[in-house]
XYZ file of C-alpha atoms in Angstrom:
510
model
C -7.235 42.824 13.457
C -6.010 40.438 10.770
C -3.717 37.446 11.471
C -2.251 34.950 8.929
C -1.271 31.292 9.717
C 0.225 28.762 7.412
C -1.003 25.159 7.195
C -1.429 22.371 4.729
C -3.962 19.948 3.221
C -3.513 16.572 1.421
C -4.437 16.217 -2.278
C -3.820 12.644 -3.612
C -0.539 11.551 -2.030
C 0.930 14.940 -1.799
C 0.250 18.154 0.270
C -0.303 21.699 -0.704
C -0.009 24.837 1.405
C -3.060 26.464 2.867
C -2.918 29.990 4.162
C -5.444 30.687 6.923
C -6.557 34.327 7.461
C -8.390 35.221 10.640
C -9.976 38.657 10.893
C -11.574 39.783 14.104
C -13.714 42.839 13.413
C -16.794 44.717 14.775
C -20.468 43.731 14.839
C -22.398 40.935 16.535
C -20.335 37.993 17.721
C -20.307 35.557 14.974
C -17.773 33.237 13.315
C -17.860 32.324 9.560
C -15.458 30.157 7.657
C -15.065 30.687 3.912
C -12.813 28.867 1.262
C -14.890 25.747 0.343
C -14.801 24.115 3.831
C -16.381 20.675 4.268
C -18.653 19.844 7.324
C -15.666 18.952 9.562
C -13.960 22.162 8.914
C -17.226 24.231 9.401
C -17.615 22.473 12.724
C -14.144 23.480 13.776
C -15.371 26.797 14.915
C -17.288 25.154 17.727
C -14.393 22.972 18.687
C -11.996 26.064 18.518
C -14.129 28.421 20.508
C -14.673 25.798 23.410
C -10.967 24.916 23.325
C -9.984 28.553 23.514
C -12.242 29.091 26.607
C -10.998 25.842 28.343
C -7.353 26.924 27.669
C -7.813 30.360 29.380
C -8.199 32.516 26.287
C -10.888 34.919 25.331
C -13.228 34.912 22.276
C -13.476 37.749 19.801
C -16.217 40.213 20.686
C -17.291 40.935 17.177
C -17.629 39.218 13.747
C -14.686 36.824 12.969
C -14.098 35.840 9.417
C -11.826 32.866 8.624
C -10.507 32.357 5.004
C -8.836 29.322 3.798
C -6.799 30.015 0.727
C -6.622 28.894 -2.042
C -10.442 29.295 -2.053
C -11.190 27.179 -5.007
C -10.084 23.808 -3.551
C -12.318 21.981 -1.077
C -10.863 21.788 2.388
C -11.422 18.599 4.382
C -10.934 17.260 7.944
C -10.187 18.667 11.433
C -6.391 19.497 10.786
C -7.114 23.265 10.647
C -8.293 23.381 14.275
C -4.953 24.321 15.816
C -3.960 27.013 13.090
C -7.466 28.562 13.279
C -7.278 28.670 17.085
C -3.724 30.341 17.014
C -4.834 32.692 14.329
C -7.847 33.725 16.459
C -5.602 34.479 19.420
C -3.213 36.455 17.193
C -6.271 38.403 15.616
C -7.104 39.589 19.179
C -3.695 40.903 19.697
C -2.477 38.339 22.177
C 0.179 36.829 19.691
C 2.331 38.406 17.078
C 1.477 36.624 13.841
C 4.987 37.240 12.499
C 5.916 34.194 14.591
C 3.830 32.157 12.165
C 5.629 33.331 9.063
C 8.230 30.520 9.259
C 5.871 27.758 10.604
C 3.447 25.285 9.124
C 0.823 24.395 11.776
C -1.581 21.470 11.757
C -3.553 19.545 14.391
C -7.106 18.697 15.667
C -8.328 20.160 18.908
C -10.280 18.485 21.759
C -12.730 20.570 23.676
C -10.304 20.654 26.526
C -7.552 22.242 24.329
C -5.592 19.023 23.884
C -4.076 18.672 20.485
C -4.998 15.364 18.809
C -3.206 13.457 16.013
C -4.271 13.848 12.354
C -3.813 12.063 9.074
C -1.374 13.054 6.309
C 1.301 14.548 8.505
C 4.187 13.138 6.314
C 3.098 14.735 3.037
C 2.785 17.931 5.010
C 6.279 17.650 6.421
C 7.725 17.101 2.877
C 5.810 20.183 1.657
C 6.837 22.129 4.635
C 10.537 21.373 4.090
C 10.112 22.441 0.447
C 8.704 25.770 1.561
C 11.607 26.345 3.997
C 9.270 26.357 7.083
C 9.379 24.519 10.457
C 6.401 22.283 11.424
C 4.222 22.510 14.604
C 2.349 19.228 15.036
C 0.519 17.030 17.603
C 2.955 15.115 19.807
C 1.586 11.748 18.449
C 2.600 12.779 14.924
C 6.064 13.893 15.873
C 7.890 10.584 15.020
C 6.163 10.488 11.575
C 7.070 14.105 10.752
C 10.751 13.753 11.978
C 11.698 11.252 9.478
C 11.896 14.117 6.967
C 15.561 15.087 7.070
C 16.355 18.878 7.232
C 13.028 19.766 8.814
C 12.541 21.261 12.270
C 9.529 19.616 14.092
C 7.999 20.975 17.179
C 5.543 18.697 18.953
C 2.874 20.200 21.272
C 0.258 18.532 23.594
C -2.042 21.408 24.249
C -3.240 24.705 22.640
C -1.846 26.506 25.636
C 1.549 24.914 24.960
C 1.495 25.903 21.384
C 0.577 29.486 22.136
C 3.187 29.893 24.877
C 5.862 28.541 22.541
C 5.017 30.947 19.783
C 4.880 33.798 22.242
C 8.366 33.001 23.452
C 7.183 32.058 26.921
C 8.160 28.347 26.454
C 11.252 26.803 24.973
C 10.746 23.690 22.834
C 13.658 21.822 21.238
C 13.227 20.529 17.728
C 12.175 16.921 17.928
C 14.676 14.455 16.203
C 14.819 10.695 15.703
C 17.445 8.473 14.068
C 15.724 7.385 10.908
C 18.148 4.443 10.175
C 17.739 3.018 13.676
C 13.951 3.364 13.506
C 14.001 1.757 10.002
C 16.013 -1.292 11.200
C 14.208 -1.771 14.366
C 10.833 -1.899 12.510
C 11.917 -4.073 9.624
C 11.712 -7.531 11.189
C 8.799 -9.944 10.336
C 6.763 -12.060 12.757
C 5.909 -14.732 10.245
C 8.595 -17.215 8.851
C 8.534 -20.039 6.303
C 10.338 -22.267 8.754
C 6.907 -22.625 10.434
C 5.314 -24.235 7.388
C 5.318 -28.033 7.348
C 5.629 -29.681 3.939
C 4.198 -27.788 0.825
C 7.625 -27.765 -0.854
C 6.208 -27.336 -4.358
C 4.088 -24.372 -3.176
C 7.216 -22.827 -1.439
C 9.173 -23.133 -4.688
C 6.344 -21.524 -6.626
C 6.162 -18.698 -4.166
C 10.014 -18.197 -4.353
C 9.870 -18.044 -8.089
C 6.929 -15.598 -7.883
C 8.693 -13.289 -5.411
C 12.101 -13.454 -7.372
C 10.467 -12.136 -10.435
C 7.679 -9.991 -9.034
C 5.130 -12.298 -10.468
C 1.471 -12.611 -9.424
C 0.419 -15.952 -7.895
C -2.785 -17.996 -7.550
C -2.905 -20.816 -4.981
C -5.659 -23.500 -5.471
C -6.540 -26.295 -2.992
C -8.984 -27.646 -0.515
C -9.791 -25.889 2.830
C -7.127 -26.211 5.455
C -4.158 -26.937 3.377
C -2.174 -23.705 4.348
C -2.838 -21.290 1.563
C -3.396 -18.350 3.850
C -0.427 -19.379 6.026
C 1.786 -19.403 2.998
C 0.443 -16.107 1.746
C 1.072 -14.240 5.107
C 4.793 -15.228 4.895
C 5.397 -13.895 1.433
C 6.450 -10.435 2.671
C 9.186 -12.029 4.717
C 11.006 -13.209 1.649
C 10.626 -9.989 -0.427
C 13.748 -7.889 -0.686
C 14.169 -5.461 2.250
C 12.431 -2.074 1.683
C 14.676 0.940 0.773
C 14.288 4.160 2.782
C 12.750 5.641 -0.291
C 10.095 2.945 -0.631
C 9.378 3.200 3.064
C 8.726 6.873 2.798
C 6.504 6.468 -0.214
C 4.561 3.648 1.560
C 4.343 5.632 4.807
C 2.742 8.635 2.814
C -0.082 6.429 1.631
C -0.708 4.954 5.134
C -0.563 8.339 6.649
C -3.137 9.727 4.462
C -5.371 6.772 5.070
C -4.909 7.022 8.771
C -3.607 3.377 9.261
C -0.410 4.403 11.156
C -0.363 3.684 14.802
C 0.262 6.635 17.331
C 4.069 7.453 17.366
C 4.693 5.233 14.392
C 7.412 6.862 12.321
C 7.750 4.601 9.267
C 6.241 1.554 7.520
C 9.515 -0.343 7.325
C 8.016 -3.831 6.543
C 6.415 -4.751 3.329
C 2.635 -4.228 3.662
C 0.307 -7.242 3.730
C -3.217 -6.427 2.919
C -6.061 -9.034 3.021
C -9.427 -7.359 2.439
C -12.646 -9.330 3.046
C -14.454 -10.659 -0.164
C -17.328 -8.183 0.608
C -15.049 -5.327 0.041
C -16.650 -2.596 -2.269
C -15.008 -1.371 -5.521
C -14.095 1.977 -3.933
C -12.675 0.052 -0.876
C -10.596 -2.034 -3.134
C -9.389 0.620 -5.653
C -9.813 3.823 -3.682
C -12.477 6.555 -4.050
C -15.406 7.858 -2.122
C -16.787 11.457 -1.966
C -13.420 12.399 -0.500
C -11.206 10.154 -2.570
C -8.977 8.036 -0.295
C -6.432 5.244 -1.159
C -8.012 1.771 -1.386
C -6.542 -1.603 -0.501
C -4.484 -1.864 -3.747
C -2.628 1.358 -2.780
C -2.263 0.358 0.956
C -0.500 -2.739 -0.494
C 1.900 -0.580 -2.507
C 5.395 -2.135 -2.425
C 3.989 -5.110 -0.608
C 1.457 -7.899 -1.028
C -2.269 -7.863 -1.671
C -3.876 -11.104 -0.714
C -7.316 -11.956 -1.888
C -8.577 -15.084 -0.141
C -11.546 -17.017 -1.595
C -10.964 -15.135 -4.962
C -14.369 -16.276 -6.601
C -16.301 -14.835 -3.652
C -15.233 -11.213 -4.631
C -17.673 -9.230 -6.731
C -17.108 -9.603 -10.462
C -16.906 -5.794 -10.883
C -14.286 -5.581 -8.069
C -12.013 -8.220 -9.804
C -12.535 -6.681 -13.321
C -11.510 -3.183 -12.249
C -8.274 -4.514 -10.809
C -7.009 -5.501 -14.309
C -5.642 -2.094 -15.248
C -4.033 -1.290 -11.947
C -2.186 -4.646 -12.271
C -0.716 -3.535 -15.509
C -0.086 -0.016 -14.720
C 0.904 0.016 -11.138
C -1.249 3.052 -10.403
C -5.016 3.788 -9.996
C -6.719 6.955 -11.037
C -9.802 8.114 -9.241
C -11.714 10.618 -11.348
C -14.045 13.121 -9.926
C -15.742 16.267 -11.450
C -13.350 18.721 -9.732
C -10.118 16.695 -10.203
C -8.504 13.350 -10.880
C -6.304 11.757 -8.219
C -3.623 9.079 -8.978
C -2.499 6.711 -6.195
C 0.417 4.238 -6.754
C -0.255 0.642 -6.402
C 2.761 -1.400 -7.307
C 2.046 -4.627 -5.388
C 2.352 -8.386 -5.739
C -1.007 -10.083 -5.980
C -1.469 -13.413 -4.161
C -4.830 -14.953 -4.521
C -6.270 -18.210 -3.062
C -9.358 -20.203 -3.954
C -10.821 -23.623 -3.709
C -11.225 -25.717 -6.915
C -15.111 -25.822 -6.307
C -17.828 -24.455 -3.906
C -17.363 -27.185 -1.374
C -13.591 -27.080 -1.954
C -12.986 -30.847 -2.324
C -12.969 -31.394 -6.183
C -10.006 -33.637 -7.039
C -9.174 -34.262 -3.259
C -8.381 -37.995 -2.891
C -9.575 -38.065 0.668
C -12.880 -36.163 0.417
C -15.750 -36.614 -1.964
C -16.901 -33.580 -3.959
C -20.666 -33.189 -3.802
C -20.936 -30.183 -6.153
C -22.868 -30.544 -9.387
C -21.059 -29.979 -12.544
C -22.882 -26.766 -13.543
C -22.225 -25.253 -9.976
C -18.461 -26.015 -10.365
C -18.395 -24.334 -13.698
C -20.315 -21.335 -12.540
C -17.888 -20.982 -9.627
C -14.826 -21.272 -11.771
C -16.226 -18.762 -14.362
C -16.308 -16.064 -11.745
C -12.525 -15.631 -12.565
C -12.450 -14.119 -15.989
C -9.885 -15.191 -18.567
C -8.304 -11.672 -18.831
C -7.780 -11.538 -15.083
C -6.429 -15.084 -14.884
C -3.928 -14.282 -17.617
C -2.589 -11.418 -15.520
C -1.639 -14.014 -12.726
C 1.775 -15.445 -13.895
C 1.878 -18.508 -11.655
C -0.898 -20.920 -10.669
C 0.113 -23.557 -8.003
C -1.843 -26.330 -6.375
C -1.648 -26.551 -2.546
C -2.712 -30.150 -1.593
C -3.441 -31.476 1.893
C -0.424 -32.019 4.050
C 0.423 -35.544 5.088
C 0.273 -36.624 8.778
C 3.983 -37.589 8.563
C 4.975 -34.023 7.572
C 2.726 -32.346 10.203
C 4.136 -34.617 12.917
C 7.843 -34.114 11.959
C 9.888 -32.168 14.286
C 12.122 -30.950 11.375
C 11.648 -27.324 10.628
C 11.561 -26.108 7.056
C 13.922 -23.699 5.374
C 13.669 -20.250 7.001
C 12.615 -17.014 5.314
C 16.142 -15.542 5.499
C 17.645 -18.308 3.369
C 14.984 -18.006 0.808
C 15.230 -14.249 0.820
C 18.976 -14.477 0.021
C 18.290 -16.270 -3.127
C 15.523 -13.883 -4.010
C 17.852 -10.944 -3.623
C 20.518 -12.551 -5.767
C 17.943 -12.951 -8.569
C 16.629 -9.464 -8.145
C 20.237 -8.093 -8.430
C 20.484 -9.888 -11.693
C 17.329 -8.241 -12.869
C 18.410 -4.857 -11.694
C 21.563 -5.069 -13.663
C 19.651 -6.279 -16.762
C 17.202 -3.428 -16.644
C 19.534 -0.731 -15.586
C 18.511 2.558 -17.136
C 15.062 1.358 -17.899
C 12.750 3.346 -15.494
C 9.705 1.503 -16.345
C 10.919 -2.052 -15.861
C 12.426 -3.162 -12.426
C 11.741 -6.968 -12.467
C 11.047 -9.719 -14.882
C 7.195 -9.505 -14.309
C 7.207 -5.874 -15.553
C 8.870 -6.784 -18.930
C 6.968 -5.691 -22.087
C 7.191 -7.103 -25.522
C 10.346 -5.377 -26.324
C 12.171 -6.618 -23.197
C 10.754 -10.203 -23.645
C 12.168 -10.378 -27.096
C 15.486 -9.119 -25.949
C 15.983 -11.149 -22.794
C 13.876 -14.271 -23.175
C 15.563 -15.976 -26.245
C 15.240 -19.651 -26.389
C 17.270 -22.354 -28.020
C 15.764 -24.846 -30.380
C 14.959 -27.494 -27.692
C 13.264 -25.006 -25.401
C 11.305 -23.548 -28.465
C 10.045 -26.955 -29.228
C 8.989 -27.578 -25.604
C 7.037 -24.315 -25.555
C 5.513 -24.846 -29.025
C 4.134 -28.316 -27.922
C 2.799 -26.820 -24.703
C 1.039 -23.835 -26.429
C -0.410 -26.085 -29.148
C -1.671 -28.756 -26.862
C -2.964 -26.556 -24.050
C -4.252 -23.718 -26.183
C -2.859 -21.043 -24.032
C -3.479 -17.268 -24.894
C -0.976 -14.947 -26.259
C -0.595 -13.295 -22.783
C 0.049 -16.621 -21.252
C 2.814 -17.171 -23.843
C 4.412 -14.049 -22.594
C 3.902 -15.063 -18.955
C 5.642 -18.370 -19.527
C 8.600 -16.720 -20.953
C 8.803 -14.222 -18.002
C 8.588 -16.895 -15.448
C 11.100 -19.103 -17.272
C 13.560 -16.059 -17.273
C 13.022 -15.735 -13.479
C 13.716 -19.466 -12.953
C 16.899 -19.142 -14.961
C 17.913 -16.145 -12.850
C 17.330 -18.126 -9.636
C 19.632 -20.787 -11.059
C 22.236 -18.246 -11.973
C 21.919 -19.208 -15.687
C 22.540 -16.621 -18.472
C 20.343 -18.455 -20.982
C 16.832 -19.989 -20.588
C 17.124 -23.794 -20.827
C 14.421 -26.513 -21.510
C 14.219 -27.249 -17.718
C 13.303 -23.682 -17.005
C 10.597 -23.576 -19.687
C 9.089 -26.800 -18.432
C 8.814 -25.623 -14.887
C 7.339 -22.308 -16.178
C 4.781 -24.254 -18.154
C 3.809 -26.341 -15.100
C 2.755 -23.040 -13.414
C 0.395 -22.279 -16.137
C -1.047 -25.688 -16.669
C -3.786 -25.125 -14.107
C -5.387 -22.814 -16.694
C -6.483 -25.855 -18.738
C -6.891 -28.421 -15.849
C -9.514 -26.219 -14.063
C -10.942 -23.960 -16.777
C -11.086 -26.241 -19.791
């Protein structure tokens, strides 16, 4: 007897429908799975057969053929366990497979028959709604699937419960959550800039960077608070929209980083990979391409601590994603594109020992070692970082002070006002959403300078020998400083401050 069950699989950041055909025929008892299954899918027959027995169901007495269509796309992972098991029950005549026609089913099975959570449920839920089908999912995935409005979600704990529900022996109400309540409850940050003592110049640079969406590099000796500052950057970014939260959650769902019962990623992501991360771990890839750290930081912050310690190849391959906001992983069978629009925050010491230029500690690094250390950061990558700021050691008086600094909420309000100015400025331009994304055309239109500001910039470019890309970066940052001040035109003071955030180019790399 032949039975058909509908499921889904993830390809890139989206899901596509998979039709599972189970045929229980005559011959020696044997199960074969066709349709380009990977090892995890091939092993599902052993998990399914054991789960069927432990759930009180019988096994087919003859040859069982399971086909996963479309047959020309490789199927991966254990998410087909539950639909294969239900299809096997239906193929033996114990279930009517017409019950499956309006249902997408996905889930991993334990040997006991328990249904375990899987990755990629949110893309499957979006695909299932587009196909006009309900969704049968593991209980731990129910919150994630229920954020898709207009979709009926039925969570199950065991194979027996799923079979009884489809047979009409058990009533299950569609699972629902209030998306907006969940979104608000999970959008609060644990870190706050009020906890940071001193470092007012660094805080100002971070505010400018966030207001315009600029990348930032913090330089300073060990223990000055570079990591502490970086961790608080998401708290002053504009709140995520529901659309951004869904897009971000899709990526984390595919990567399997969501916690059980987590419905949404409602806070801006903060990713801080170790400097030993591989190229594939940073950008994405592998034999079964998965999102990398740059994509997991989508709509949030990617923090690279000890920047020169990362491999040269890993840093260089980041140059194009920083420009395009997307990374493409090419394989023989297909090319997958993962979004990666993030703010890059990097930190580094000025020398291997960390104390070059520190008035309180003597640097013992030889000049050639210092030069080699700094040269690990290539000029083209450095030019893609708009703002460079020094983070000096904090004085004792500031550390001992009982006065708390300005909190993140107050800084975020100024950032939001500046971002609204930019949204109005770039209204109708789908490719540009903030000052950092401006191209030559937008820079020429929106970054005009008066005579005094032009003279200031000319002197800085001539004396410091900045590259052409650095020239554009200065104009973009100056435009952001003017937006924070509520100024329509860029003034000399705005240009001077923007030049200050590029002067570390020459001070450290000359």
